[in-house]
XYZ file of C-alpha atoms in Angstrom:
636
model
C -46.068 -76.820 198.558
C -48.271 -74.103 198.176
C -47.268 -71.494 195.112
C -48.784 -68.494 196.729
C -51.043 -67.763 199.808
C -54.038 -69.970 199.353
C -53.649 -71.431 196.200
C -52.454 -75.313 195.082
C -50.190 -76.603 192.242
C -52.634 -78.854 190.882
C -55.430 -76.231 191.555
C -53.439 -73.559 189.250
C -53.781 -76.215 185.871
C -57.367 -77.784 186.818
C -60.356 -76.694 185.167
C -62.566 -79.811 185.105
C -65.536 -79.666 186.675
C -65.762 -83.625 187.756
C -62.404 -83.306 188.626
C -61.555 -86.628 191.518
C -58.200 -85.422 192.652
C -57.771 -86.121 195.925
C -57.846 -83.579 198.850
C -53.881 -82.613 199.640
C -53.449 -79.342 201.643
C -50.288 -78.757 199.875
C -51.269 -80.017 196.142
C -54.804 -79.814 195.873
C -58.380 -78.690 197.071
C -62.235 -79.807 196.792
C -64.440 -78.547 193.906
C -67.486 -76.164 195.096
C -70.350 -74.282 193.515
C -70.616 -70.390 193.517
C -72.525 -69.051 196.818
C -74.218 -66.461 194.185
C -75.979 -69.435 192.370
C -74.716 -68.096 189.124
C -73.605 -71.934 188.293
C -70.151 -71.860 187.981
C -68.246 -74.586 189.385
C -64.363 -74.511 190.795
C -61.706 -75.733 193.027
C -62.240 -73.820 196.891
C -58.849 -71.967 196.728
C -60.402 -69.871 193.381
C -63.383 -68.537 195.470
C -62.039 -65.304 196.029
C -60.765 -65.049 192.395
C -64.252 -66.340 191.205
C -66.145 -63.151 193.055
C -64.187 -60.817 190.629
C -66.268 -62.487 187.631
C -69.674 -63.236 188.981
C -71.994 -62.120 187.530
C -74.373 -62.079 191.004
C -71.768 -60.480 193.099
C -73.018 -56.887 193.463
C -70.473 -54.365 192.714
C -70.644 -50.580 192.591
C -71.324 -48.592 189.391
C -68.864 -48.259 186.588
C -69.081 -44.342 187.460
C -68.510 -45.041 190.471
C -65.637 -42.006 190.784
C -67.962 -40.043 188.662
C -70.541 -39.802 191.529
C -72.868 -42.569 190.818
C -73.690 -43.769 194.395
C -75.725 -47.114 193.705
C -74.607 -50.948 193.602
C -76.114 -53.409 192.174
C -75.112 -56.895 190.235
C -72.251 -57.004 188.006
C -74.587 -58.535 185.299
C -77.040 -55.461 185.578
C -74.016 -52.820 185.152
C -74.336 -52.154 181.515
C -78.423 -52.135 181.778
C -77.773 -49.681 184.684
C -75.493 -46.986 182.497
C -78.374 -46.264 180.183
C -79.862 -44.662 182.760
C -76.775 -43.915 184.924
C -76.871 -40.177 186.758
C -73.157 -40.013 186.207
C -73.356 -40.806 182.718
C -73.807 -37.475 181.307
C -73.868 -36.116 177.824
C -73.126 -33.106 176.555
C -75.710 -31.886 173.022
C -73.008 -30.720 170.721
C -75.716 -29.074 168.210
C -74.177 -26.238 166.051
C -75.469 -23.924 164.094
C -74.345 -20.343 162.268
C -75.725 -16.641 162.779
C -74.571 -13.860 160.902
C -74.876 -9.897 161.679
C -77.791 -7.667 160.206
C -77.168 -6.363 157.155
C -77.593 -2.774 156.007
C -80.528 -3.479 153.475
C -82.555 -5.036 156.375
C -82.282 -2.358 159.813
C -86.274 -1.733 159.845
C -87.476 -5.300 161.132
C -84.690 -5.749 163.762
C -84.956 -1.755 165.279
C -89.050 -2.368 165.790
C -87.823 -6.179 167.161
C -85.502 -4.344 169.454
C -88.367 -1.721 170.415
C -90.401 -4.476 171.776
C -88.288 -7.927 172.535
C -91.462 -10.059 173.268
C -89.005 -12.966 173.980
C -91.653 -15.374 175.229
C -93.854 -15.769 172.214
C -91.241 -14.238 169.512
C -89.067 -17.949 169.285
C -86.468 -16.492 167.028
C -85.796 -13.249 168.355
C -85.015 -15.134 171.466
C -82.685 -17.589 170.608
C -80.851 -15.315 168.458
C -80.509 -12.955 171.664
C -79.471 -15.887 173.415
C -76.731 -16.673 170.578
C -75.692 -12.745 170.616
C -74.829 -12.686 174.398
C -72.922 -15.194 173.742
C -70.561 -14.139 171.070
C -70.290 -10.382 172.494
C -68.751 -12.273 175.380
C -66.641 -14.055 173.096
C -65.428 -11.325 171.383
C -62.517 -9.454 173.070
C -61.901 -5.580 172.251
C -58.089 -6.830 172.347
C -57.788 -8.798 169.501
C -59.487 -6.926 166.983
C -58.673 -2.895 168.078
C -55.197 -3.315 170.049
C -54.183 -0.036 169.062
C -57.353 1.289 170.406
C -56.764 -0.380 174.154
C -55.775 2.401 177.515
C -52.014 1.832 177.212
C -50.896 0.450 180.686
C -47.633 2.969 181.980
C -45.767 -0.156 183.974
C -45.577 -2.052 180.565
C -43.848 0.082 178.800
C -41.074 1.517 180.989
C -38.757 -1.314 182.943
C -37.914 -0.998 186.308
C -34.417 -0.396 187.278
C -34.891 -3.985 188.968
C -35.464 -5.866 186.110
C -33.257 -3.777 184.078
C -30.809 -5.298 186.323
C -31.414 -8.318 187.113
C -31.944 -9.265 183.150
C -28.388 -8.083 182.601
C -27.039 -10.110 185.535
C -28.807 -12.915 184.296
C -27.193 -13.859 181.200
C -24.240 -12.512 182.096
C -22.379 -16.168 182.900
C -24.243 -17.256 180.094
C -23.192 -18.016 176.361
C -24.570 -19.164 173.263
C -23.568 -22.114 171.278
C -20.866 -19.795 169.291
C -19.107 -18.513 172.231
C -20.516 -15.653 172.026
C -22.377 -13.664 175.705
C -26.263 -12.455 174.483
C -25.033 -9.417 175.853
C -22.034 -7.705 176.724
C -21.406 -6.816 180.289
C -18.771 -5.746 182.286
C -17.841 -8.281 185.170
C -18.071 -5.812 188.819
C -15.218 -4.862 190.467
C -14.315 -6.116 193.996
C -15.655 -2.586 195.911
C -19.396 -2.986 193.745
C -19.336 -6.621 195.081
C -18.533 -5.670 198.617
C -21.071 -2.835 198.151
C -23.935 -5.414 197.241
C -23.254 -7.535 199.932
C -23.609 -4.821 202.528
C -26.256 -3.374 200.875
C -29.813 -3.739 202.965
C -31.720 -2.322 200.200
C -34.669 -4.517 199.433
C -34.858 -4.263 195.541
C -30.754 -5.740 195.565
C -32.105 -8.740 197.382
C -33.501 -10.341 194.119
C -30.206 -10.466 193.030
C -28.750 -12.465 194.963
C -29.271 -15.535 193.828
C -27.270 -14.459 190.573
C -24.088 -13.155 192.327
C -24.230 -16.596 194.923
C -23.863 -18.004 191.537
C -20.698 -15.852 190.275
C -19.105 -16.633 193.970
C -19.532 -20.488 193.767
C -17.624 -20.602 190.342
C -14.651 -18.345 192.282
C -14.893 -20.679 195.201
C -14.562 -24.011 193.341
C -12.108 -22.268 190.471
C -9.723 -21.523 193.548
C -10.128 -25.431 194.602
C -9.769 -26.944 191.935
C -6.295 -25.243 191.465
C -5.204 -25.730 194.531
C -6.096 -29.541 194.458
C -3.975 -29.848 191.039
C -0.379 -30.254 190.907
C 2.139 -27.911 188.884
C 2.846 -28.722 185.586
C 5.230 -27.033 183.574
C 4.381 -23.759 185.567
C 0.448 -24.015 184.666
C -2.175 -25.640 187.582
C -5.840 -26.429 187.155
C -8.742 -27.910 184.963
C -10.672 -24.539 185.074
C -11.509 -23.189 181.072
C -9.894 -20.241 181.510
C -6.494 -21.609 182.594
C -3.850 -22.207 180.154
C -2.771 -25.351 178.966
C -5.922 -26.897 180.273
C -6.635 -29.200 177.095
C -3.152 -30.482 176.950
C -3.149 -31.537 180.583
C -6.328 -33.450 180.205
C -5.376 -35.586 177.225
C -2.641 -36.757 179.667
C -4.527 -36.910 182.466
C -7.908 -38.209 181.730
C -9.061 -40.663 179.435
C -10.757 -40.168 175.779
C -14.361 -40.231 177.418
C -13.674 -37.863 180.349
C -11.948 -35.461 177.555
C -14.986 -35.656 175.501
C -17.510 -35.052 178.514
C -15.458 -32.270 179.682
C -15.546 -30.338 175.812
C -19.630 -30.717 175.933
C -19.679 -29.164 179.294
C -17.320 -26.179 179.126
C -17.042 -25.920 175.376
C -18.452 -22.701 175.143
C -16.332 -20.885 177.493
C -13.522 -22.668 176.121
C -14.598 -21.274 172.616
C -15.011 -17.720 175.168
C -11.663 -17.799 176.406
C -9.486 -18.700 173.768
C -8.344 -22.453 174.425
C -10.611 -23.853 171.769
C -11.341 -22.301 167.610
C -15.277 -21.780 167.322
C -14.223 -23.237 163.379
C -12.256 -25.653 162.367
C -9.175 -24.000 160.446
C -9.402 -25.026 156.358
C -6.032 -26.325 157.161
C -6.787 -28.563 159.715
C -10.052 -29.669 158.381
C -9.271 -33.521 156.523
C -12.668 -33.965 154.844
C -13.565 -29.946 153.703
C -10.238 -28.457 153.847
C -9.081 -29.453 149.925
C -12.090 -28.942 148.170
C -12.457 -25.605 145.676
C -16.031 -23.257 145.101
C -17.446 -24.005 141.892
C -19.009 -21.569 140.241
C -23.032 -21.246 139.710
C -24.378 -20.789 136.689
C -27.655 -19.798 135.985
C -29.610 -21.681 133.304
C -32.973 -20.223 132.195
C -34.955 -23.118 130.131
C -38.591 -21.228 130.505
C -40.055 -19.807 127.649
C -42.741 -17.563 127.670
C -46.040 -18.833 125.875
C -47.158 -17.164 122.928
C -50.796 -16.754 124.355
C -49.353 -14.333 127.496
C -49.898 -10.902 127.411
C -48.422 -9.111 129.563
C -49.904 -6.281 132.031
C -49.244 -2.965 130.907
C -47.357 -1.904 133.651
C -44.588 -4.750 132.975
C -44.371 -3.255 128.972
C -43.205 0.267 129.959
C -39.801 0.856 131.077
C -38.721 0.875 134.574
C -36.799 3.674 134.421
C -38.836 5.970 132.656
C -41.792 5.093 135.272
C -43.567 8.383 136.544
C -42.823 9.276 139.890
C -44.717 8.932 142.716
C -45.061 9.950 146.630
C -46.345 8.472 149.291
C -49.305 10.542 150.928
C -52.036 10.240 153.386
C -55.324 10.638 153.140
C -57.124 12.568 156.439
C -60.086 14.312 157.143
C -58.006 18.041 156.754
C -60.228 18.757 153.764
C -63.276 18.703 155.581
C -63.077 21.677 157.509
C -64.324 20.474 160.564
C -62.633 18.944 163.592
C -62.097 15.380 164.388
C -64.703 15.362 167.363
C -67.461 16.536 165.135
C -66.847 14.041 162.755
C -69.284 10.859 163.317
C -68.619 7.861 165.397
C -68.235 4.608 164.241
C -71.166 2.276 165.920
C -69.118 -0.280 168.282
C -71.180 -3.470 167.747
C -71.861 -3.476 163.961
C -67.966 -2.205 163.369
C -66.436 -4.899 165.653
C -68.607 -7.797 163.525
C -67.943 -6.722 160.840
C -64.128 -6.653 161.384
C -64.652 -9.887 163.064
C -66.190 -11.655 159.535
C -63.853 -10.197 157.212
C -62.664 -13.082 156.197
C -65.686 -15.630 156.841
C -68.608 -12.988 155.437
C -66.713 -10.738 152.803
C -63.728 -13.508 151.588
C -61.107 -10.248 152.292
C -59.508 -8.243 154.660
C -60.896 -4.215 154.429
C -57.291 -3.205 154.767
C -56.499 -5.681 151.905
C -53.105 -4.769 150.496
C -52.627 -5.090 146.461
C -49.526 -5.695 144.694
C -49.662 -4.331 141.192
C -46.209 -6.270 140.277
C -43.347 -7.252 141.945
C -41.868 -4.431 142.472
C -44.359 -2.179 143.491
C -47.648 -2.764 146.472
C -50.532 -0.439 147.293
C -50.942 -0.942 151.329
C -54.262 0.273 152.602
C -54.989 1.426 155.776
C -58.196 1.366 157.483
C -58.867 3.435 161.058
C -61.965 3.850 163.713
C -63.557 6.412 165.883
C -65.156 5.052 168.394
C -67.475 7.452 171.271
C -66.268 4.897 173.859
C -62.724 4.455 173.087
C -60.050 3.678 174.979
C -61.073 0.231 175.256
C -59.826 -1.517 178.646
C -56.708 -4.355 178.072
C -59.666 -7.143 179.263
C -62.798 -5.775 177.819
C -65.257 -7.880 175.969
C -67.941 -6.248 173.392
C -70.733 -7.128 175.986
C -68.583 -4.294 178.112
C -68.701 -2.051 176.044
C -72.433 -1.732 175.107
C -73.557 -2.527 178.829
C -74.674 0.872 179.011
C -76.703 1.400 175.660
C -80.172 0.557 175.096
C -80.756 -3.337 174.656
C -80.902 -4.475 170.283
C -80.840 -7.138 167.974
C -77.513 -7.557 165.885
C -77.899 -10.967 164.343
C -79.828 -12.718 161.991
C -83.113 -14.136 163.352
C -82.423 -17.184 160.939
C -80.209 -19.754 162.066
C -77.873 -21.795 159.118
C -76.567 -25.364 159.818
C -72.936 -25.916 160.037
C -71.998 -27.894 157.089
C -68.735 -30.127 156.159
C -67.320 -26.969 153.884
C -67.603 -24.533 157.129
C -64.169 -23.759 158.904
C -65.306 -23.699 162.618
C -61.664 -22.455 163.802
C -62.161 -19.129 161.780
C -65.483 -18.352 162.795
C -66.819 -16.088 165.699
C -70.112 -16.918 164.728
C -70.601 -20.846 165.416
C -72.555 -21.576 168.374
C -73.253 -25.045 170.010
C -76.340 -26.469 172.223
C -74.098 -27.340 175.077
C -77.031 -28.114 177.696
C -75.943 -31.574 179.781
C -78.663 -34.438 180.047
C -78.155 -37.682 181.013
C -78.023 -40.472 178.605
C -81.699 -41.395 178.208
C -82.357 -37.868 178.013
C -80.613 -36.817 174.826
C -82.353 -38.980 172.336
C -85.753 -36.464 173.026
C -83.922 -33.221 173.741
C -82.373 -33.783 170.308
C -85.372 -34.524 168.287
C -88.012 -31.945 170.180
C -85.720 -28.928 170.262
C -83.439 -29.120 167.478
C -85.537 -31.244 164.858
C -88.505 -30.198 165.403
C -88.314 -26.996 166.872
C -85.090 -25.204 166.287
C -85.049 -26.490 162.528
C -88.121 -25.233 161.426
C -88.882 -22.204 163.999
C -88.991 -19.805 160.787
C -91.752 -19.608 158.844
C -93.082 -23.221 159.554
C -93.268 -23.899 163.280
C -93.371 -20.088 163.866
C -94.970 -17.951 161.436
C -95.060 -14.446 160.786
C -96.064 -11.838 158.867
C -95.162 -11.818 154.985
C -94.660 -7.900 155.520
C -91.697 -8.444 158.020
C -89.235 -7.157 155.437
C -90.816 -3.708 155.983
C -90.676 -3.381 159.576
C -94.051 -5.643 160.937
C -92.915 -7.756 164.082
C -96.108 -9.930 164.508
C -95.875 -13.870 164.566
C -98.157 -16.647 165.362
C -96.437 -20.184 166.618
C -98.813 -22.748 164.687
C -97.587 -26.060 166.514
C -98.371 -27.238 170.170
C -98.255 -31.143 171.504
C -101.249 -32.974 170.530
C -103.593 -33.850 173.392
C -101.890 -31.553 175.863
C -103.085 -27.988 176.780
C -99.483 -26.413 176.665
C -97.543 -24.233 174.450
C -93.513 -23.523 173.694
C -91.919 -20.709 175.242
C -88.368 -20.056 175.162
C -87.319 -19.591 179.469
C -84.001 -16.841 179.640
C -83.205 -18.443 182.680
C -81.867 -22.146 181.469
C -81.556 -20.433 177.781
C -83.574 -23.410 176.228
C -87.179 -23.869 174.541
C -89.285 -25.499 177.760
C -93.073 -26.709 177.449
C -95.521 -24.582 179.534
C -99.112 -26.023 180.296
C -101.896 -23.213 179.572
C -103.713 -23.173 183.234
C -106.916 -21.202 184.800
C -105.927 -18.324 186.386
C -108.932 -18.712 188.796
C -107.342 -21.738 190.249
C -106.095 -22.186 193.834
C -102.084 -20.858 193.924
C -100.828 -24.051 195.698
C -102.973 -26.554 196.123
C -99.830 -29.153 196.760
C -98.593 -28.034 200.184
C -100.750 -29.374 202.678
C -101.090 -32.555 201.268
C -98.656 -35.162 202.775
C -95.076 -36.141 201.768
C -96.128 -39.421 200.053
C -98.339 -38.076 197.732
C -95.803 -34.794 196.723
C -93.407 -37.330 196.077
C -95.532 -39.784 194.322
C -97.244 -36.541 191.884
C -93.821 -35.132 191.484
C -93.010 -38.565 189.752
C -94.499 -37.716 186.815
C -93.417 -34.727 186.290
C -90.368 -34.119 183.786
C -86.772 -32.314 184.665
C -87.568 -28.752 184.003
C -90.684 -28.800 185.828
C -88.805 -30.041 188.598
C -86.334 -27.549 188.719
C -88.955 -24.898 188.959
C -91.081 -26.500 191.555
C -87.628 -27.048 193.675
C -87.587 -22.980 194.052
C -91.209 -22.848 195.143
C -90.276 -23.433 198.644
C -88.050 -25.457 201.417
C -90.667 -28.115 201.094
C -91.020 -28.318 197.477
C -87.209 -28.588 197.339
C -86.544 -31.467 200.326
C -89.396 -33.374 197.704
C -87.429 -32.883 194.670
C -84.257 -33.876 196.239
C -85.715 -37.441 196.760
C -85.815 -37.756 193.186
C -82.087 -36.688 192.691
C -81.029 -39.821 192.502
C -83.621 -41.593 190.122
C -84.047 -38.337 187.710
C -81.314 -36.068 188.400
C -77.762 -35.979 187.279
C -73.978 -35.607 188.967
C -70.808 -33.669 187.641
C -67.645 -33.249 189.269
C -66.842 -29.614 190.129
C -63.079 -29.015 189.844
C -61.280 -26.303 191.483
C -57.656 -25.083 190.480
C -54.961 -25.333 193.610
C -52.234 -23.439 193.402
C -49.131 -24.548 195.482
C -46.339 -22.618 197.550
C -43.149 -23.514 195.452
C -45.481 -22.474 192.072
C -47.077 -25.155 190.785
C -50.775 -26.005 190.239
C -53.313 -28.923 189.905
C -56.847 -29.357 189.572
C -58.895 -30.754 192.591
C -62.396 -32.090 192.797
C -64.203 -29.876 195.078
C -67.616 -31.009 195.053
C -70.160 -33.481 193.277
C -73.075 -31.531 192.204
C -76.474 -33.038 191.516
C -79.170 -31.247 189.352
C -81.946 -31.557 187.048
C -81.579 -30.700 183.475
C -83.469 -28.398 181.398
C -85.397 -31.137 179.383
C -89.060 -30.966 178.892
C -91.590 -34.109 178.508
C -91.185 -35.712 175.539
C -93.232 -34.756 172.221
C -94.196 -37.204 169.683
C -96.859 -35.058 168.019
C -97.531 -31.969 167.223
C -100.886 -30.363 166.262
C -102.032 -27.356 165.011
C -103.195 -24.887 166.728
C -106.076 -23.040 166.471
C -105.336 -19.587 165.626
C -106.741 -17.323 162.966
C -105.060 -17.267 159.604
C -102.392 -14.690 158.731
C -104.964 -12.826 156.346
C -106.918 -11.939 159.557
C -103.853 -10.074 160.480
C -102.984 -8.526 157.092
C -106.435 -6.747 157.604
C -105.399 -4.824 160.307
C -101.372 -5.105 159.341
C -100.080 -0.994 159.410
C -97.505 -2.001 156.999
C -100.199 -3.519 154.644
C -100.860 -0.764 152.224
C -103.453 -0.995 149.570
C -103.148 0.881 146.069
C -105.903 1.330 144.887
C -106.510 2.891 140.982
C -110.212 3.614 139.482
C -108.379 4.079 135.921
C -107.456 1.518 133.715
C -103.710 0.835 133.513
C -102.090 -0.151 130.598
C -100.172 -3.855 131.180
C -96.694 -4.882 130.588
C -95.885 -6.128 127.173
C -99.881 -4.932 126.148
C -98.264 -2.609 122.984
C -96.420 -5.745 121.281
C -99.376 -7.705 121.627
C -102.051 -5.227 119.809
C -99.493 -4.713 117.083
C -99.628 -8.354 116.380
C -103.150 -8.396 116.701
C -103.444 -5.612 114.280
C -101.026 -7.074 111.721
C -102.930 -10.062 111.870
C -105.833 -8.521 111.241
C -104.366 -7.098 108.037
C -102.747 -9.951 106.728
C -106.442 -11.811 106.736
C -107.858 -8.854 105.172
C -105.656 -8.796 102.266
C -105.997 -12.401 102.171
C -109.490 -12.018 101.513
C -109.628 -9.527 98.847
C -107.195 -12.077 96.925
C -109.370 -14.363 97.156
């Protein structure tokens, strides 16, 4: 008899391969080989088991649900995901960038002048990194008593106002005791609810269907319960209710029924919120002993107090609170200057990463006594609004350069969670992507973009903006440029302007498709917005170059809830360039070429002669010497 559809008992506990069992429909089965030629040998019934471990059965990707569209054999799966358009990664590259400093303003207003982000490296990825964190940065957080005050959050409606207090008022605490204290309505305001057709009332009636379901099954319940000894009903608020339930019910219905209505027992009297000390077995005959305090510290010989602990308490000097303002000044508060939004709001933002303390740091001179400073802002463009970010705020004002063109690498010792200023790569490539994204653009590029890949001029402390970039792939006519649009370093070939514009679109769609084969992601991308042709070639390539996501969209349903939907797959190229795996130099003059012609190079030049450092110790030595042999001499 078969066990299950299709299978045999002896079939289930075989697994020789010259197995000579005899053909039984209900015990057992012939032996066959695998249709896929993958050489596996087993008892007919097993086929369909078999195809969910061949290794020739051809199967759909692993990322399958992640958008990968293409099958192929099961044994070619994990070969397949190194190159897999759904298996995306995510470059998790971070790196630290801190404000500009007082002591260096002159380079970064003449970078700001003239924000040359295509051959100035730096500057542009530390633009890149500053829209980023003013985004970050909400007004909120750091100035809330600087935000437009909002009118409807600070008075209460009437309708909340009353619906709160209806709210809570069937409600108690664990002690008995109603959060807060609220007259139960008469009959005439209930009857005046009810007919009530005013709109704001209808909110609460949900509360008051509430209050009449308790009356309705309170009047029930004692009309369902006999007399007994002139008291009816199991209700809390009936007398004698405890006493008829330990005759009534048994232990474990009397204990159920003090964990559901104990607190408006406790409420109305028929249970003690406390145990009485007289009643109380375990507690009730035990006395309060008294603490003493033992002091076994002694003071060390080697402490010395602070002088404020050695004077007397009571003979202290007194003292007053007082504020300091601006009254002194004789001039108003408008004419007073205004604090500069951006370099204010980072440096409140790295108090504690930059300067290790908080600017209104309060001091404690003893226990007793604490100095509490108090630090305040005028900004031009204050009130801030309750959702406003510090890019808001300076949308207006004349594009600059707040941060650091020098980027720092996030060590082990750096806490990430307290820093505004950490920023990560976060560009997606596929799998087989990342190993040259990584090592072009953040070891080679990003890691040594000042002073070695990019160089510039030894006078840049003073104000001069010029740099050189010394490094281009060796063997190809191209240089690095640093493309806003993808916010990444990208590899542009150096072309004749004289040639033709678009040479590609009349030839035919075999050979766009076959040139566009060689060409790497970016490049791609950009050729896709040449035209509609250009595009429908790029999006045969999708597949074998390009990458899929899930986009997810939030639903929100009718009785409140939410979940997240995939809306969409989206395919796309990513912003990686064609691999490097040399750089050369490049042939550009040397920086003393520009130090010729530098404005901030500045020659002194004296016709006198200038007496060195150190030159009068040395000629008195000299001339003591000189003496010393001379007397010497006439010894001799």
């Amino acid at each position: 008899m078969e066990k299950s559809a299709g299978r045999h008992e002896h079939c289930d506990k075989c697994y020789n391969l010259h197995c000579q069992a005899p053909v039984q429909i209900s015990l057992s089965c012939m032996i066959i080989k695998c249709h896929k030629n993958c050489g596996a040998s087993f008892h007919m019934c097993k086929q369909e088991e078999h195809q969910l471990l061949c290794p020739n059965e051809t199967v759909p990707c692993l990322n399958v649900f992640y958008g990968c569209p293409l099958t192929m054999l099961r044994h070619r799966q994990a070969k397949h995901l190194e190159v897999c358009s759904a298996s995306v990664v995510c470059c998790s590259q971070e790196w630290n960038r801190w404000p500009v400093s007082d002591t260096n303003l002159t380079f970064y207003k003449n970078v700001s002048k003239s924000l040359q982000t295509e051959v100035n490296l730096d500057a542009a990825l530390a633009l890149r990194d500053q829209e980023l964190l003013f985004r970050s940065i909400k007004m909120k957080n750091i100035f809330p008593e600087l935000m437009v005050q909002d009118i409807s959050d600070g008075v209460d409606s009437p309708v909340k106002e009353e619906s709160s207090c209806s709210l809570v008022c069937c409600e108690f605490t664990s002690n008995g005791r109603s959060p807060m204290e609220e007259r139960e309505p008469s009959q005439e305001e209930r009857d005046a609810l009810a007919t009530n057709r005013n709109v704001e009332n209808i909110q609460n009636y949900n509360t008051w269907e509430k209050i009449f379901k308790k009356d309705m099954e309170g009047c029930k319940q004692t009309k369902s319960t006999p007399s007994m000894d002139g008291a009816t009903g199991l209700a809390p608020w009936q007398d004698g209710v405890l006493q008829r339930l330990g005759k009534e019910v048994n232990i474990a219905e009397y204990n159920m029924y003090l964990v559901h209505n104990g607190a408006m027992l406790i409420n109305f009297g028929q249970l003690a919120a406390c145990t009485p000390r007289e009643k109380d077995f375990v507690y009730g005959s035990l006395e309060p002993i008294e603490v003493k305090t033992v002091r076994t510290f002694n003071i060390p010989k080697s402490y010395r107090a602070k002088r404020c602990h050695l004077k007397d308490p009571a003979r202290k000097a007194k003292t007053t609170q007082q504020s300091v303002d601006t009254a002194d000044l004789g001039c108003s508060l408008d004419d007073l200057p205004k604090c500069d939004e951006v370099s204010t709001t980072l440096l409140c933002s790295l108090e504690k990463e930059l300067k290790g303390h908080l600017i209104s740091e309060s001091s404690s001179v003893d226990a007793l006594y604490v100095d509490v400073g108090t630090q305040t802002y005028n900004f031009a463009s204050a009130p801030f609004k309750q959702d406003a970010s510090l890019a808001d705020v300076i949308a207006e004002k004349p594009p600059g350069l707040y941060v650091h063109v020098e980027a720092e690498s996030v060590t082990r010792r750096h806490n990430k969670t307290s820093s505004a200023f950490s920023y990560m790569c976060g560009h997606f490539f596929r799998r087989d992507e990342f190993r040259s994204h990584f090592r072009n653009v953040h070891s080679d590029i990003q890691a040594s973009v000042s002073g070695w890949f990019q160089q510039r001029c030894p006078l840049a402390y003073l104000g001069c903006t010029f740099a050189q970039t010394r490094f281009h792939p060796s063997g190809r006519p191209a240089t690095i440029k640093f493309c806003q649009d993808v916010s990444a370093f990208v590899l542009r070939p150096l072309r004749n302007a004289k040639q033709n514009p678009d040479p590609l679109s009349s030839l035919p769609l075999e050979i766009l498709q076959h040139v566009a084969a060689y060409l790497d992601s970016f490049t791609l991308v950009q050729l896709s917005k040449v035209s509609l042709l250009m595009r429908e070639v790029c999006a045969t390539l999708l597949q074998e170059r390009g990458m899929v996501s899930l986009k997810w969209e939030k639903k929100t349903y009718s009785h409140g809830g939410s979940s997240w939907k995939c809306q969409k797959k989206v395919w796309e190229f990513s912003s990686l360039f064609s691999p490097v795996d040399r750089w050369s130099f490049r042939d550009t003059p040397s920086m003393s070429e520009h130090l010729k012609s530098c404005s901030f190079y500045q020659r002194d030049e004296r016709s006198e002669p200038v007496a060195l450092a150190c030159l009068g110790e040395v000629m008195d030595k000299y001339e003591a010497g000189l003496v010393s042999r001379h007397t010497a001499e006439l010894q001799l």
